[in-house]
């Protein structure tokens, strides 16, 4: 199923943004912007890094591929791919060697909150957002609070 998923991943054009190996280094990745005009970061496109932006499990990844991500260049593939084709892509992505952002995090109080909330948007290897003015940071902090 993973081998078939790789074929579908390529045919659907996923490597253009996510790269051949899913690490976010596709040829169009440097030019992608969200609806607010902010640059999409390579770390946002990296499908080998866990936790993934889509959520902690295969159903979350399936949902993201099927519905897309509003406000981003990630389109919905619900009309372009059959459900079994989307599941095949999920199988392929889950077969890739995964990197964890959690390596080296000290165990302790709050670790689960960091793992399942903070790392949905943030990398643990440093800031992953471009510089912003005061209005941009106000909007970002309000989004994090929500």
PDB file of C-alpha atoms in Angstrom, residues 2-60:
ATOM      1  CA  UNK A   2       2.872   2.383   0.804  1.00  0.00           C
ATOM      2  CA  UNK A   3       4.437   1.776  -2.631  1.00  0.00           C
ATOM      3  CA  UNK A   4       1.122   2.603  -4.295  1.00  0.00           C
ATOM      4  CA  UNK A   5       0.849   5.638  -2.026  1.00  0.00           C
ATOM      5  CA  UNK A   6       4.213   6.891  -3.245  1.00  0.00           C
ATOM      6  CA  UNK A   7       3.017   6.680  -6.854  1.00  0.00           C
ATOM      7  CA  UNK A   8      -0.149   8.615  -6.020  1.00  0.00           C
ATOM      8  CA  UNK A   9       1.863  11.157  -3.979  1.00  0.00           C
ATOM      9  CA  UNK A  10       3.982  11.851  -7.067  1.00  0.00           C
ATOM     10  CA  UNK A  11       1.039  11.844  -9.523  1.00  0.00           C
ATOM     11  CA  UNK A  12      -0.923  14.266  -7.313  1.00  0.00           C
ATOM     12  CA  UNK A  13       1.979  16.743  -7.378  1.00  0.00           C
ATOM     13  CA  UNK A  14       2.770  16.544  -3.662  1.00  0.00           C
ATOM     14  CA  UNK A  15       6.563  16.662  -4.244  1.00  0.00           C
ATOM     15  CA  UNK A  16       6.202  20.154  -5.740  1.00  0.00           C
ATOM     16  CA  UNK A  17       5.725  21.524  -2.219  1.00  0.00           C
ATOM     17  CA  UNK A  18       6.653  18.698   0.160  1.00  0.00           C
ATOM     18  CA  UNK A  19       9.625  17.280  -1.802  1.00  0.00           C
ATOM     19  CA  UNK A  20      10.310  13.763  -3.036  1.00  0.00           C
ATOM     20  CA  UNK A  21      11.031  12.491   0.457  1.00  0.00           C
ATOM     21  CA  UNK A  22       8.444  14.661   2.220  1.00  0.00           C
ATOM     22  CA  UNK A  23      10.996  16.904   3.952  1.00  0.00           C
ATOM     23  CA  UNK A  24       9.489  20.172   2.684  1.00  0.00           C
ATOM     24  CA  UNK A  25      12.119  20.922   0.071  1.00  0.00           C
ATOM     25  CA  UNK A  26       9.937  20.852  -3.061  1.00  0.00           C
ATOM     26  CA  UNK A  27      10.788  23.221  -5.930  1.00  0.00           C
ATOM     27  CA  UNK A  28       7.833  25.521  -5.195  1.00  0.00           C
ATOM     28  CA  UNK A  29       8.300  25.494  -1.406  1.00  0.00           C
ATOM     29  CA  UNK A  30      10.348  28.694  -1.322  1.00  0.00           C
ATOM     30  CA  UNK A  31       7.559  30.700  -2.990  1.00  0.00           C
ATOM     31  CA  UNK A  32       4.543  29.553  -0.959  1.00  0.00           C
ATOM     32  CA  UNK A  33       2.618  32.093   1.117  1.00  0.00           C
ATOM     33  CA  UNK A  34      -0.486  31.858   3.283  1.00  0.00           C
ATOM     34  CA  UNK A  35      -3.590  33.978   2.715  1.00  0.00           C
ATOM     35  CA  UNK A  36      -2.073  36.680   4.927  1.00  0.00           C
ATOM     36  CA  UNK A  37       0.989  36.914   2.675  1.00  0.00           C
ATOM     37  CA  UNK A  38       3.305  35.203   5.188  1.00  0.00           C
ATOM     38  CA  UNK A  39       5.966  32.860   3.836  1.00  0.00           C
ATOM     39  CA  UNK A  40       5.184  29.171   4.371  1.00  0.00           C
ATOM     40  CA  UNK A  41       8.179  27.690   6.171  1.00  0.00           C
ATOM     41  CA  UNK A  42       9.938  24.510   5.142  1.00  0.00           C
ATOM     42  CA  UNK A  43       9.238  23.106   8.600  1.00  0.00           C
ATOM     43  CA  UNK A  44       5.497  23.548   7.898  1.00  0.00           C
ATOM     44  CA  UNK A  45       5.861  21.440   4.747  1.00  0.00           C
ATOM     45  CA  UNK A  46       7.994  18.702   6.328  1.00  0.00           C
ATOM     46  CA  UNK A  47       5.889  15.539   6.483  1.00  0.00           C
ATOM     47  CA  UNK A  48       8.643  13.467   8.096  1.00  0.00           C
ATOM     48  CA  UNK A  49       8.686  15.454  11.307  1.00  0.00           C
ATOM     49  CA  UNK A  50       6.431  14.348  14.131  1.00  0.00           C
ATOM     50  CA  UNK A  51       4.213  15.524  15.531  1.00  0.00           C
ATOM     51  CA  UNK A  52       2.779  16.570  12.206  1.00  0.00           C
ATOM     52  CA  UNK A  53       0.841  19.790  11.842  1.00  0.00           C
ATOM     53  CA  UNK A  54      -2.203  17.708  10.872  1.00  0.00           C
ATOM     54  CA  UNK A  55      -2.381  16.007  14.270  1.00  0.00           C
ATOM     55  CA  UNK A  56      -1.096  12.894  16.012  1.00  0.00           C
ATOM     56  CA  UNK A  57      -2.455  10.036  13.910  1.00  0.00           C
ATOM     57  CA  UNK A  58      -3.277   8.670  10.444  1.00  0.00           C
ATOM     58  CA  UNK A  59      -6.915   9.864  10.539  1.00  0.00           C
ATOM     59  CA  UNK A  60      -5.675  13.440  11.055  1.00  0.00           C
TER      60      UNK A  60
END
